Amino acid sequence: MKRLLRAAALVWIALRYGLDELVLTSFQHRSLRALARLAAIGRNLSAPRGQRLREALERLGPIFVKFGQVLSTRRDLLPPDLAEELAKLQDRVPPFPGEVAVATIERAFKKPVDELFLTFEREPVASASIAQVHFATVRDEQGRVRDAAVKVLRPGMLKVIEQDLDLIRSMAAWIERLSADGKRLKPREVVAEFDKYLHDELDLMREAASAAQLRRNTAGLNLVLIPEVFWSLCHTDVMVMERMYGIPIGRTDELRAAGVDFKRLARDGVTLFFTQVFRDGFFHADMHPGNIMVSTAPETFGRYIALDFGIVGTLTQYDKEYLAQNFTAFFRRDYKRVAELHIESGWVPKDTRVDELESAVRSVCEPYFDRPLKQISLGMVLMRLFQASRRFHVEIQPQLVLLQKTLLNIEGLGRMLDPDLDLWHTAKPFLERWMREQIGPRRLLQGFKEQAPYYAKLLPDLPRLLHGYLSQRPSEDLARAVAALADEQRRTRRLVRQLIVGLLLCFALGVLAALILGRLWLRHRLAR
């Protein structure tokens, strides 16, 4: 009954905000469309469809808000107006009571909260769809008193998520069946991706591990601060980390008053992003302004402060090499090579015509080269490539979609700080140096260095292994193979002997027949 009531509420809210008009634009049963309008009589559809979709998701609750946030990352699948509006979604979720947070913490660690923390503020300082944050003080392993931020998972989230995900899956299946656009947008695949992200975010130990990895990777850059994780106070439902002090990056007036150099901050953001992506292959994939602050402490003045590590992106060595070759071809305007790389990587069917794909890539990329470099958006180029590739049945890899989404975030953030930011001028030297390291002799030398421990271990054992191979008795398989070969040789010799005997017999019979025929012919002549 609860599920039916929830489904009815979802349908009513969807109709009130006109989402039926959004997903049933190509649906032919006009009577059902009229019935949908009648069921939500009095609704106002004057607002743009993207705004109505965003407001409906906010009305539906925290899971749907999170769904909208994840959906906004799939700019390769969404029309631009919907993607832009969904990108505005923020976590506007009322906090749950502090007593509930305390109960969650005590249940996780089997201790009273007063034994775990020196102080703990019951009033949350931030509330999101998945968790909320409280400030506290702790004593670390060295005995120092540290300010901490305690992230606590919302209680009962898993059950609510599973129920709403079932409904979202059903809605996605309906959209795919009833709408031609739905088939193109692949809603069920989007829901499956959302399911993965959401379950990852429900495990705060996973988020803590991602934070620790990013902190280790960026330790020597002097560009960003990542909070230290206090592992003894981490659980799947609770994450305790160092409290960070700074000014939210969206408060530009406060940053300017503090004397922050915006141009340098913009350049540092681009450098940080490309370092995480191309050097480490591990990057913060949720870099919207709500997750970023700027330090004003004298010793770290002007550095970024990154928060919320629920979504991170990873790239394999193959992904990075693929990107390197694509960027190289793109910088050279070698669109044929870009098309060939798509086919070689298996992104498009093998029977795709290179010239047709090359033409589509050229139509996307060429206009950008006739514009000032500061107006070129790498994120938009990637997004347009994804969109132009749909008709070639390109299978966009999720990790590269996250990369494109994060690149758009970084570009937007950089140009908010410095409208004259020349992204290509900032990024190109870094990319060219990285590509030389990945594709040229340096990469070959690096490969030898990486394999050196294996070779060092193998080389001393080679004489022993060689001696053992040469001195060992033939295995049973080898003995059977030799025996089979010997049998085959015997059969061959037998056949050859039989053939020779047969040929000699035929020859003898031929001679005998010739002699008989000769005598008969001679008698016949004498008789005449």
Short mmCIF file of C-alpha atoms in Angstrom, two decimals:
data_model
loop_
_atom_site.label_atom_id
_atom_site.label_comp_id
_atom_site.label_asym_id
_atom_site.label_seq_id
_atom_site.Cartn_x
_atom_site.Cartn_y
_atom_site.Cartn_z
CA MET A 1 0.00 0.00 0.00
CA LYS A 2 2.84 2.42 0.86
CA ARG A 3 4.45 1.74 -2.47
CA LEU A 4 1.19 2.43 -4.30
CA LEU A 5 0.68 5.68 -2.37
CA ARG A 6 4.24 6.75 -3.14
CA ALA A 7 3.77 5.94 -6.81
CA ALA A 8 0.50 7.92 -6.88
CA ALA A 9 2.26 10.90 -5.26
CA LEU A 10 5.05 10.73 -7.81
CA VAL A 11 2.59 10.64 -10.71
CA TRP A 12 0.58 13.56 -9.33
CA ILE A 13 3.68 15.74 -8.84
CA ALA A 14 4.94 14.82 -12.30
CA LEU A 15 1.61 15.84 -13.82
CA ARG A 16 1.41 19.07 -11.81
CA TYR A 17 4.78 20.18 -13.21
CA GLY A 18 3.96 19.04 -16.74
CA LEU A 19 6.57 16.30 -16.96
CA ASP A 20 4.13 14.29 -19.11
CA GLU A 21 4.60 16.96 -21.79
CA LEU A 22 8.33 16.49 -21.43
CA VAL A 23 8.50 12.72 -21.88
CA LEU A 24 5.43 12.03 -24.03
CA THR A 25 6.10 14.52 -26.83
CA SER A 26 6.12 11.75 -29.43
CA PHE A 27 3.40 9.59 -27.85
CA GLN A 28 0.53 9.04 -30.28
CA HIS A 29 -2.34 8.18 -27.93
CA ARG A 30 -3.84 11.66 -27.59
CA SER A 31 -6.64 10.45 -25.35
CA LEU A 32 -4.14 9.44 -22.66
CA ARG A 33 -2.32 12.74 -22.99
CA ALA A 34 -5.61 14.57 -22.53
CA LEU A 35 -6.36 12.42 -19.49
CA ALA A 36 -2.97 13.38 -18.01
CA ARG A 37 -3.82 17.05 -18.41
CA LEU A 38 -7.23 16.53 -16.84
CA ALA A 39 -5.71 14.72 -13.82
CA ALA A 40 -3.59 17.80 -13.03
CA ILE A 41 -6.16 20.45 -13.86
CA GLY A 42 -5.17 23.95 -12.89
CA ARG A 43 -1.46 23.43 -13.37
CA ASN A 44 0.70 26.27 -14.70
CA LEU A 45 3.13 25.36 -17.47
CA SER A 46 4.38 28.87 -18.20
CA ALA A 47 7.85 28.18 -16.74
CA PRO A 48 10.53 26.64 -19.02
CA ARG A 49 10.56 22.85 -19.06
CA GLY A 50 13.99 22.65 -17.45
CA GLN A 51 12.88 24.76 -14.51
CA ARG A 52 9.72 22.66 -14.09
CA LEU A 53 11.77 19.46 -14.12
CA ARG A 54 14.15 20.83 -11.47
CA GLU A 55 11.31 22.03 -9.23
CA ALA A 56 9.49 18.69 -9.57
CA LEU A 57 12.61 16.77 -8.49
CA GLU A 58 13.01 19.06 -5.47
CA ARG A 59 9.36 18.45 -4.56
CA LEU A 60 9.76 14.67 -4.91
CA GLY A 61 12.43 14.49 -2.21
CA PRO A 62 16.16 14.01 -1.56
CA ILE A 63 16.64 10.88 -3.66
CA PHE A 64 15.18 12.60 -6.69
CA VAL A 65 17.28 15.71 -6.03
CA LYS A 66 20.36 13.49 -6.08
CA PHE A 67 19.06 11.80 -9.23
CA GLY A 68 18.77 15.19 -10.89
CA GLN A 69 22.32 16.05 -9.88
CA VAL A 70 23.68 12.83 -11.38
CA LEU A 71 21.47 13.24 -14.44
CA SER A 72 22.96 16.69 -14.99
CA THR A 73 26.36 15.02 -15.49
CA ARG A 74 25.05 13.18 -18.58
CA ARG A 75 25.25 16.17 -20.90
CA ASP A 76 25.96 13.76 -23.73
CA LEU A 77 22.38 12.47 -23.38
CA LEU A 78 20.37 15.54 -22.36
CA PRO A 79 19.20 18.56 -24.35
CA PRO A 80 21.27 21.62 -23.33
CA ASP A 81 18.37 23.47 -21.61
CA LEU A 82 17.61 20.52 -19.31
CA ALA A 83 21.27 19.91 -18.51
CA GLU A 84 21.86 23.55 -17.60
CA GLU A 85 18.82 23.71 -15.31
CA LEU A 86 19.57 20.43 -13.55
CA ALA A 87 23.12 21.62 -12.94
CA LYS A 88 21.61 24.27 -10.63
CA LEU A 89 20.29 21.65 -8.24
CA GLN A 90 21.75 22.08 -4.79
CA ASP A 91 21.20 20.02 -1.66
CA ARG A 92 18.22 21.88 -0.20
CA VAL A 93 17.20 19.19 2.23
CA PRO A 94 16.01 19.89 5.79
CA PRO A 95 18.39 18.47 8.42
CA PHE A 96 17.43 15.55 10.59
CA PRO A 97 17.54 16.00 14.40
CA GLY A 98 20.90 16.07 16.13
CA GLU A 99 19.73 13.35 18.51
CA VAL A 100 19.30 11.02 15.55
CA ALA A 101 22.86 11.79 14.41
CA VAL A 102 24.15 11.04 17.92
CA ALA A 103 22.26 7.73 17.95
CA THR A 104 23.78 6.79 14.56
CA ILE A 105 27.30 7.55 15.81
CA GLU A 106 26.85 5.62 19.05
CA ARG A 107 25.36 2.65 17.21
CA ALA A 108 28.31 2.61 14.81
CA PHE A 109 31.06 2.73 17.47
CA LYS A 110 29.25 1.15 20.44
CA LYS A 111 30.33 4.07 22.67
CA PRO A 112 28.70 7.23 23.99
CA VAL A 113 29.36 10.26 21.82
CA ASP A 114 31.00 12.05 24.79
CA GLU A 115 33.68 9.34 24.92
CA LEU A 116 34.38 9.62 21.20
CA PHE A 117 34.63 13.42 20.97
CA LEU A 118 35.84 16.12 23.34
CA THR A 119 32.95 18.28 22.11
CA PHE A 120 30.15 17.60 19.66
CA GLU A 121 27.72 20.20 18.28
CA ARG A 122 24.21 18.76 18.04
CA GLU A 123 23.15 21.44 15.55
CA PRO A 124 24.28 20.50 12.01
CA VAL A 125 26.19 23.05 9.94
CA ALA A 126 25.27 21.55 6.56
CA SER A 127 22.61 19.16 5.34
CA ALA A 128 22.55 17.21 2.08
CA SER A 129 20.41 14.54 0.50
CA ILE A 130 22.63 11.69 1.73
CA ALA A 131 24.25 13.00 4.91
CA GLN A 132 24.73 16.02 7.15
CA VAL A 133 27.75 17.52 8.90
CA HIS A 134 28.35 18.43 12.55
CA PHE A 135 31.37 20.18 14.04
CA ALA A 136 33.33 18.56 16.87
CA THR A 137 36.73 18.42 18.53
CA VAL A 138 38.78 15.23 18.88
CA ARG A 139 42.11 14.11 20.26
CA ASP A 140 44.24 12.58 17.51
CA GLU A 141 46.71 9.70 17.81
CA GLN A 142 49.50 12.11 18.79
CA GLY A 143 47.38 13.48 21.63
CA ARG A 144 46.70 16.83 19.97
CA VAL A 145 43.28 18.49 20.17
CA ARG A 146 41.93 18.90 16.63
CA ASP A 147 38.86 20.56 15.18
CA ALA A 148 36.84 18.02 13.20
CA ALA A 149 33.88 17.75 10.84
CA VAL A 150 31.64 14.72 11.41
CA LYS A 151 29.64 13.51 8.42
CA VAL A 152 26.67 11.32 9.40
CA LEU A 153 24.58 9.31 6.97
CA ARG A 154 20.86 9.93 6.99
CA PRO A 155 19.12 7.08 8.87
CA GLY A 156 17.08 4.57 6.91
CA MET A 157 18.48 5.78 3.59
CA LEU A 158 19.06 2.34 2.09
CA LYS A 159 15.43 1.27 2.43
CA VAL A 160 14.12 4.57 1.05
CA ILE A 161 16.62 4.47 -1.79
CA GLU A 162 15.69 0.93 -2.82
CA GLN A 163 11.97 1.80 -2.85
CA ASP A 164 12.44 4.97 -4.88
CA LEU A 165 14.93 3.31 -7.22
CA ASP A 166 12.36 0.63 -8.05
CA LEU A 167 9.90 3.38 -8.98
CA ILE A 168 12.53 5.28 -10.97
CA ARG A 169 13.40 2.11 -12.90
CA SER A 170 9.72 1.60 -13.73
CA MET A 171 9.40 5.22 -14.86
CA ALA A 172 12.53 4.86 -17.03
CA ALA A 173 11.11 1.73 -18.68
CA TRP A 174 7.82 3.54 -19.40
CA ILE A 175 9.63 6.54 -20.87
CA GLU A 176 11.73 4.28 -23.09
CA ARG A 177 8.63 2.46 -24.36
CA LEU A 178 6.36 5.47 -24.83
CA SER A 179 8.73 8.11 -26.17
CA ALA A 180 10.95 8.09 -29.22
CA ASP A 181 13.24 10.56 -27.46
CA GLY A 182 13.28 8.19 -24.49
CA LYS A 183 14.87 5.46 -26.59
CA ARG A 184 17.64 7.84 -27.62
CA LEU A 185 18.24 9.13 -24.08
CA LYS A 186 18.63 5.57 -22.70
CA PRO A 187 16.89 6.27 -19.38
CA ARG A 188 17.40 2.77 -17.99
CA GLU A 189 21.15 3.04 -18.47
CA VAL A 190 21.14 6.43 -16.75
CA VAL A 191 19.21 4.96 -13.81
CA ALA A 192 21.70 2.09 -13.55
CA GLU A 193 24.55 4.61 -13.44
CA PHE A 194 22.69 6.61 -10.78
CA ASP A 195 22.19 3.41 -8.76
CA LYS A 196 25.95 2.83 -8.73
CA TYR A 197 26.81 6.39 -7.68
CA LEU A 198 24.17 6.41 -4.98
CA HIS A 199 25.25 3.14 -3.40
CA ASP A 200 28.87 4.30 -3.50
CA GLU A 201 27.90 7.47 -1.61
CA LEU A 202 26.09 5.41 1.03
CA ASP A 203 29.45 3.94 2.09
CA LEU A 204 31.31 6.72 3.90
CA MET A 205 34.37 4.48 4.26
CA ARG A 206 34.67 4.57 0.48
CA GLU A 207 34.47 8.37 0.54
CA ALA A 208 37.11 8.52 3.29
CA ALA A 209 39.43 6.34 1.21
CA SER A 210 38.94 8.62 -1.82
CA ALA A 211 39.77 11.67 0.32
CA ALA A 212 42.94 10.01 1.61
CA GLN A 213 44.02 9.09 -1.93
CA LEU A 214 43.48 12.64 -3.22
CA ARG A 215 45.33 14.08 -0.22
CA ARG A 216 48.30 11.79 -0.90
CA ASN A 217 48.32 12.57 -4.65
CA THR A 218 48.22 16.36 -4.22
CA ALA A 219 50.57 16.64 -1.21
CA GLY A 220 53.46 18.25 -3.13
CA LEU A 221 51.49 20.56 -5.43
CA ASN A 222 50.85 23.45 -3.01
CA LEU A 223 47.61 24.11 -4.87
CA VAL A 224 44.89 22.43 -2.81
CA LEU A 225 44.13 21.34 0.74
CA ILE A 226 42.39 18.02 1.36
CA PRO A 227 41.16 17.32 4.90
CA GLU A 228 42.94 14.63 6.89
CA VAL A 229 40.79 11.60 7.68
CA PHE A 230 40.68 10.35 11.26
CA TRP A 231 40.46 6.64 10.52
CA SER A 232 39.79 5.50 14.09
CA LEU A 233 36.48 7.41 13.92
CA CYS A 234 35.32 6.27 10.48
CA HIS A 235 32.51 3.82 9.74
CA THR A 236 30.25 3.10 6.78
CA ASP A 237 27.70 5.47 8.39
CA VAL A 238 30.12 8.03 9.90
CA MET A 239 33.14 9.86 8.52
CA VAL A 240 35.29 12.12 10.73
CA MET A 241 37.86 14.42 9.12
CA GLU A 242 39.82 17.54 9.76
CA ARG A 243 37.73 20.72 9.87
CA MET A 244 38.72 23.13 7.09
CA TYR A 245 38.61 26.91 7.38
CA GLY A 246 38.15 29.13 4.36
CA ILE A 247 35.80 31.28 2.27
CA PRO A 248 33.35 29.51 -0.10
CA ILE A 249 34.52 30.17 -3.63
CA GLY A 250 31.14 31.57 -4.64
CA ARG A 251 31.58 34.54 -2.27
CA THR A 252 33.74 36.51 -4.67
CA ASP A 253 33.30 39.81 -2.83
CA GLU A 254 34.72 38.34 0.38
CA LEU A 255 37.60 36.74 -1.52
CA ARG A 256 38.40 40.00 -3.28
CA ALA A 257 38.31 41.88 0.03
CA ALA A 258 40.73 39.30 1.49
CA GLY A 259 43.19 40.02 -1.33
CA VAL A 260 42.93 36.73 -3.25
CA ASP A 261 44.48 36.85 -6.74
CA PHE A 262 41.64 35.62 -8.98
CA LYS A 263 43.76 35.16 -12.10
CA ARG A 264 46.24 32.98 -10.26
CA LEU A 265 43.40 31.06 -8.59
CA ALA A 266 41.85 30.36 -12.01
CA ARG A 267 45.16 29.14 -13.46
CA ASP A 268 45.80 26.97 -10.39
CA GLY A 269 42.38 25.36 -10.79
CA VAL A 270 43.14 24.34 -14.39
CA THR A 271 46.59 23.04 -13.43
CA LEU A 272 45.13 21.06 -10.52
CA PHE A 273 42.47 19.46 -12.70
CA PHE A 274 44.84 18.36 -15.46
CA THR A 275 47.35 17.08 -12.91
CA GLN A 276 44.71 14.90 -11.25
CA VAL A 277 43.43 13.62 -14.58
CA PHE A 278 46.57 13.05 -16.63
CA ARG A 279 49.23 12.44 -14.00
CA ASP A 280 47.24 10.56 -11.36
CA GLY A 281 44.26 9.19 -13.31
CA PHE A 282 42.19 9.88 -10.17
CA PHE A 283 40.20 13.11 -9.91
CA HIS A 284 37.54 14.85 -7.83
CA ALA A 285 34.48 14.61 -10.08
CA ASP A 286 32.08 16.90 -8.20
CA MET A 287 33.86 20.24 -8.32
CA HIS A 288 30.88 22.59 -8.16
CA PRO A 289 31.21 25.81 -6.07
CA GLY A 290 29.40 24.26 -3.09
CA ASN A 291 32.29 21.83 -2.63
CA ILE A 292 35.15 24.35 -2.87
CA MET A 293 36.55 26.95 -0.50
CA VAL A 294 39.67 29.12 -0.59
CA SER A 295 42.11 29.25 2.31
CA THR A 296 42.91 32.63 3.85
CA ALA A 297 45.33 31.32 6.48
CA PRO A 298 48.76 32.99 6.07
CA GLU A 299 50.67 29.73 5.50
CA THR A 300 48.23 28.43 2.85
CA PHE A 301 46.77 31.69 1.52
CA GLY A 302 45.02 31.40 -1.83
CA ARG A 303 44.96 27.60 -2.02
CA TYR A 304 41.84 25.64 -2.90
CA ILE A 305 40.08 23.61 -0.23
CA ALA A 306 38.23 20.59 -1.64
CA LEU A 307 35.29 19.00 0.17
CA ASP A 308 32.84 16.11 -0.39
CA PHE A 309 34.55 13.17 -2.06
CA GLY A 310 31.50 11.03 -2.78
CA ILE A 311 32.07 11.10 -6.54
CA VAL A 312 35.56 10.57 -7.94
CA GLY A 313 36.65 9.63 -11.44
CA THR A 314 39.35 7.19 -12.46
CA LEU A 315 41.18 6.70 -15.75
CA THR A 316 43.15 3.64 -16.77
CA GLN A 317 46.44 3.88 -18.62
CA TYR A 318 44.54 2.93 -21.78
CA ASP A 319 42.07 5.81 -21.21
CA LYS A 320 44.91 8.29 -20.74
CA GLU A 321 46.76 7.10 -23.84
CA TYR A 322 43.54 7.28 -25.83
CA LEU A 323 42.99 10.87 -24.66
CA ALA A 324 46.62 11.75 -25.42
CA GLN A 325 46.32 10.57 -29.01
CA ASN A 326 42.96 12.32 -29.44
CA PHE A 327 44.32 15.62 -28.10
CA THR A 328 47.39 15.29 -30.34
CA ALA A 329 45.23 14.72 -33.40
CA PHE A 330 42.86 17.50 -32.34
CA PHE A 331 45.65 20.07 -31.93
CA ARG A 332 46.88 19.12 -35.43
CA ARG A 333 43.33 19.26 -36.87
CA ASP A 334 43.81 15.64 -37.98
CA TYR A 335 40.12 14.74 -37.84
CA LYS A 336 40.63 11.54 -39.80
CA ARG A 337 42.90 10.27 -37.03
CA VAL A 338 40.27 11.20 -34.41
CA ALA A 339 37.71 9.14 -36.36
CA GLU A 340 40.14 6.21 -36.71
CA LEU A 341 40.81 6.26 -32.97
CA HIS A 342 37.08 5.98 -32.27
CA ILE A 343 36.91 2.90 -34.50
CA GLU A 344 40.13 1.32 -33.20
CA SER A 345 39.00 1.71 -29.60
CA GLY A 346 35.72 -0.10 -30.33
CA TRP A 347 33.58 2.95 -29.49
CA VAL A 348 31.84 2.66 -32.84
CA PRO A 349 31.05 -0.41 -34.97
CA LYS A 350 33.94 -1.66 -37.07
CA ASP A 351 31.97 -1.13 -40.29
CA THR A 352 31.60 2.63 -39.64
CA ARG A 353 32.82 4.68 -42.59
CA VAL A 354 35.87 6.69 -41.56
CA ASP A 355 35.08 9.56 -43.96
CA GLU A 356 31.56 10.04 -42.54
CA LEU A 357 32.77 10.04 -38.93
CA GLU A 358 35.65 12.34 -39.90
CA SER A 359 33.17 14.81 -41.43
CA ALA A 360 31.07 14.81 -38.24
CA VAL A 361 34.14 15.44 -36.07
CA ARG A 362 35.31 18.24 -38.37
CA SER A 363 31.94 19.98 -38.23
CA VAL A 364 32.19 20.07 -34.42
CA CYS A 365 35.84 21.01 -33.98
CA GLU A 366 36.73 23.28 -36.88
CA PRO A 367 34.63 26.31 -35.83
CA TYR A 368 36.54 26.53 -32.55
CA PHE A 369 39.86 27.15 -34.27
CA ASP A 370 38.55 30.36 -35.85
CA ARG A 371 37.71 31.88 -32.46
CA PRO A 372 39.99 33.51 -29.86
CA LEU A 373 41.58 30.85 -27.69
CA LYS A 374 40.04 32.25 -24.51
CA GLN A 375 36.58 31.56 -25.97
CA ILE A 376 37.32 27.89 -26.65
CA SER A 377 35.78 25.43 -24.20
CA LEU A 378 37.37 21.97 -24.10
CA GLY A 379 34.37 20.75 -22.14
CA MET A 380 31.98 21.99 -24.83
CA VAL A 381 34.12 20.40 -27.55
CA LEU A 382 33.90 17.04 -25.77
CA MET A 383 30.16 17.44 -25.21
CA ARG A 384 29.52 18.35 -28.86
CA LEU A 385 31.63 15.39 -29.96
CA PHE A 386 29.53 13.08 -27.79
CA GLN A 387 26.31 14.55 -29.20
CA ALA A 388 27.48 14.44 -32.83
CA SER A 389 28.57 10.83 -32.39
CA ARG A 390 25.10 9.57 -31.42
CA ARG A 391 24.12 8.70 -34.98
CA PHE A 392 27.23 6.52 -35.23
CA HIS A 393 26.11 4.53 -32.15
CA VAL A 394 29.09 5.68 -30.13
CA GLU A 395 29.21 4.03 -26.70
CA ILE A 396 30.35 6.83 -24.39
CA GLN A 397 32.46 5.53 -21.54
CA PRO A 398 31.16 6.63 -18.08
CA GLN A 399 34.61 7.67 -16.85
CA LEU A 400 35.02 10.02 -19.82
CA VAL A 401 31.55 11.49 -19.27
CA LEU A 402 32.61 12.28 -15.69
CA LEU A 403 35.78 13.82 -17.09
CA GLN A 404 33.79 16.03 -19.49
CA LYS A 405 31.37 17.06 -16.73
CA THR A 406 34.23 17.96 -14.38
CA LEU A 407 36.02 19.86 -17.13
CA LEU A 408 32.88 21.95 -17.67
CA ASN A 409 32.76 22.64 -13.92
CA ILE A 410 36.41 23.70 -13.88
CA GLU A 411 36.00 25.94 -16.93
CA GLY A 412 32.92 27.60 -15.50
CA LEU A 413 34.67 28.11 -12.19
CA GLY A 414 37.82 29.45 -13.84
CA ARG A 415 35.97 31.95 -15.99
CA MET A 416 33.87 33.07 -13.02
CA LEU A 417 37.15 34.03 -11.36
CA ASP A 418 38.87 35.32 -14.52
CA PRO A 419 36.64 36.08 -17.55
CA ASP A 420 39.75 36.36 -19.72
CA LEU A 421 41.02 32.90 -18.77
CA ASP A 422 42.71 31.28 -21.76
CA LEU A 423 42.15 27.65 -20.92
CA TRP A 424 44.11 26.31 -23.87
CA HIS A 425 47.10 28.56 -23.22
CA THR A 426 47.12 27.34 -19.63
CA ALA A 427 46.54 23.66 -20.35
CA LYS A 428 48.33 23.09 -23.67
CA PRO A 429 51.95 23.08 -22.37
CA PHE A 430 50.94 20.66 -19.63
CA LEU A 431 49.15 18.40 -22.12
CA GLU A 432 51.98 18.48 -24.66
CA ARG A 433 54.55 17.60 -21.98
CA TRP A 434 52.35 14.80 -20.69
CA MET A 435 51.78 13.43 -24.21
CA ARG A 436 55.50 13.36 -24.87
CA GLU A 437 55.96 11.39 -21.64
CA GLN A 438 53.17 8.97 -22.56
CA ILE A 439 53.89 8.31 -26.21
CA GLY A 440 57.57 9.09 -26.78
CA PRO A 441 60.88 7.56 -25.62
CA ARG A 442 60.24 8.70 -22.04
CA ARG A 443 57.23 6.42 -21.85
CA LEU A 444 59.32 3.50 -23.16
CA LEU A 445 62.02 4.19 -20.58
CA GLN A 446 59.39 4.53 -17.85
CA GLY A 447 57.97 1.15 -18.88
CA PHE A 448 61.40 -0.44 -18.46
CA LYS A 449 61.76 1.22 -15.04
CA GLU A 450 58.36 -0.06 -13.93
CA GLN A 451 59.26 -3.60 -15.00
CA ALA A 452 62.78 -3.47 -13.57
CA PRO A 453 61.84 -5.16 -10.23
CA TYR A 454 60.30 -8.05 -12.15
CA TYR A 455 63.36 -8.42 -14.39
CA ALA A 456 65.70 -8.13 -11.38
CA LYS A 457 63.87 -11.00 -9.70
CA LEU A 458 63.74 -13.12 -12.86
CA LEU A 459 67.33 -12.79 -14.13
CA PRO A 460 69.10 -14.62 -11.25
CA ASP A 461 66.70 -17.53 -11.68
CA LEU A 462 67.21 -17.90 -15.44
CA PRO A 463 70.23 -20.32 -15.31
CA ARG A 464 68.44 -22.60 -12.84
CA LEU A 465 65.21 -22.51 -14.84
CA LEU A 466 67.09 -23.24 -18.09
CA HIS A 467 69.02 -26.14 -16.53
CA GLY A 468 65.82 -27.57 -15.09
CA TYR A 469 64.10 -27.37 -18.44
CA LEU A 470 66.93 -29.07 -20.29
CA SER A 471 67.45 -31.82 -17.70
CA GLN A 472 63.86 -32.66 -16.91
CA ARG A 473 62.32 -35.85 -18.28
CA PRO A 474 59.69 -35.38 -20.94
CA SER A 475 56.27 -34.89 -19.51
CA GLU A 476 53.50 -37.36 -20.11
CA ASP A 477 51.91 -35.04 -22.66
CA LEU A 478 55.19 -34.74 -24.54
CA ALA A 479 55.75 -38.52 -24.36
CA ARG A 480 52.28 -39.11 -25.77
CA ALA A 481 52.95 -36.62 -28.53
CA VAL A 482 56.25 -38.36 -29.42
CA ALA A 483 54.55 -41.77 -29.37
CA ALA A 484 51.79 -40.49 -31.62
CA LEU A 485 54.36 -39.07 -34.00
CA ALA A 486 56.21 -42.42 -34.07
CA ASP A 487 52.94 -44.25 -34.81
CA GLU A 488 52.23 -41.80 -37.60
CA GLN A 489 55.69 -42.40 -39.04
CA ARG A 490 55.16 -46.18 -38.94
CA ARG A 491 51.80 -45.80 -40.66
CA THR A 492 53.41 -43.62 -43.30
CA ARG A 493 56.19 -46.16 -43.96
CA ARG A 494 53.58 -48.91 -44.20
CA LEU A 495 51.58 -46.96 -46.74
CA VAL A 496 54.71 -46.22 -48.80
CA ARG A 497 55.67 -49.91 -48.85
CA GLN A 498 52.17 -50.87 -49.89
CA LEU A 499 52.23 -48.27 -52.62
CA ILE A 500 55.57 -49.55 -53.98
CA VAL A 501 54.38 -53.14 -53.94
CA GLY A 502 51.18 -52.12 -55.69
CA LEU A 503 53.10 -50.24 -58.37
CA LEU A 504 55.46 -53.21 -58.96
CA LEU A 505 52.49 -55.59 -59.16
CA CYS A 506 50.75 -53.33 -61.65
CA PHE A 507 53.95 -53.11 -63.71
CA ALA A 508 54.33 -56.94 -63.71
CA LEU A 509 50.73 -57.45 -64.72
CA GLY A 510 51.16 -54.89 -67.51
CA VAL A 511 54.25 -56.71 -68.85
CA LEU A 512 52.46 -60.09 -68.65
CA ALA A 513 49.43 -58.69 -70.47
CA ALA A 514 51.68 -57.23 -73.18
CA LEU A 515 53.42 -60.60 -73.70
CA ILE A 516 50.10 -62.47 -73.97
CA LEU A 517 48.69 -59.94 -76.41
CA GLY A 518 51.92 -60.12 -78.45
CA ARG A 519 51.77 -63.92 -78.79
CA LEU A 520 48.11 -63.83 -79.76
CA TRP A 521 48.82 -61.27 -82.43
CA LEU A 522 51.78 -63.34 -83.74
CA ARG A 523 49.67 -66.52 -84.03
CA HIS A 524 47.02 -64.62 -85.87
CA ARG A 525 49.58 -63.40 -88.41
CA LEU A 526 51.05 -66.91 -88.97
CA ALA A 527 47.61 -68.40 -89.44
CA ARG A 528 46.99 -66.04 -92.36
#
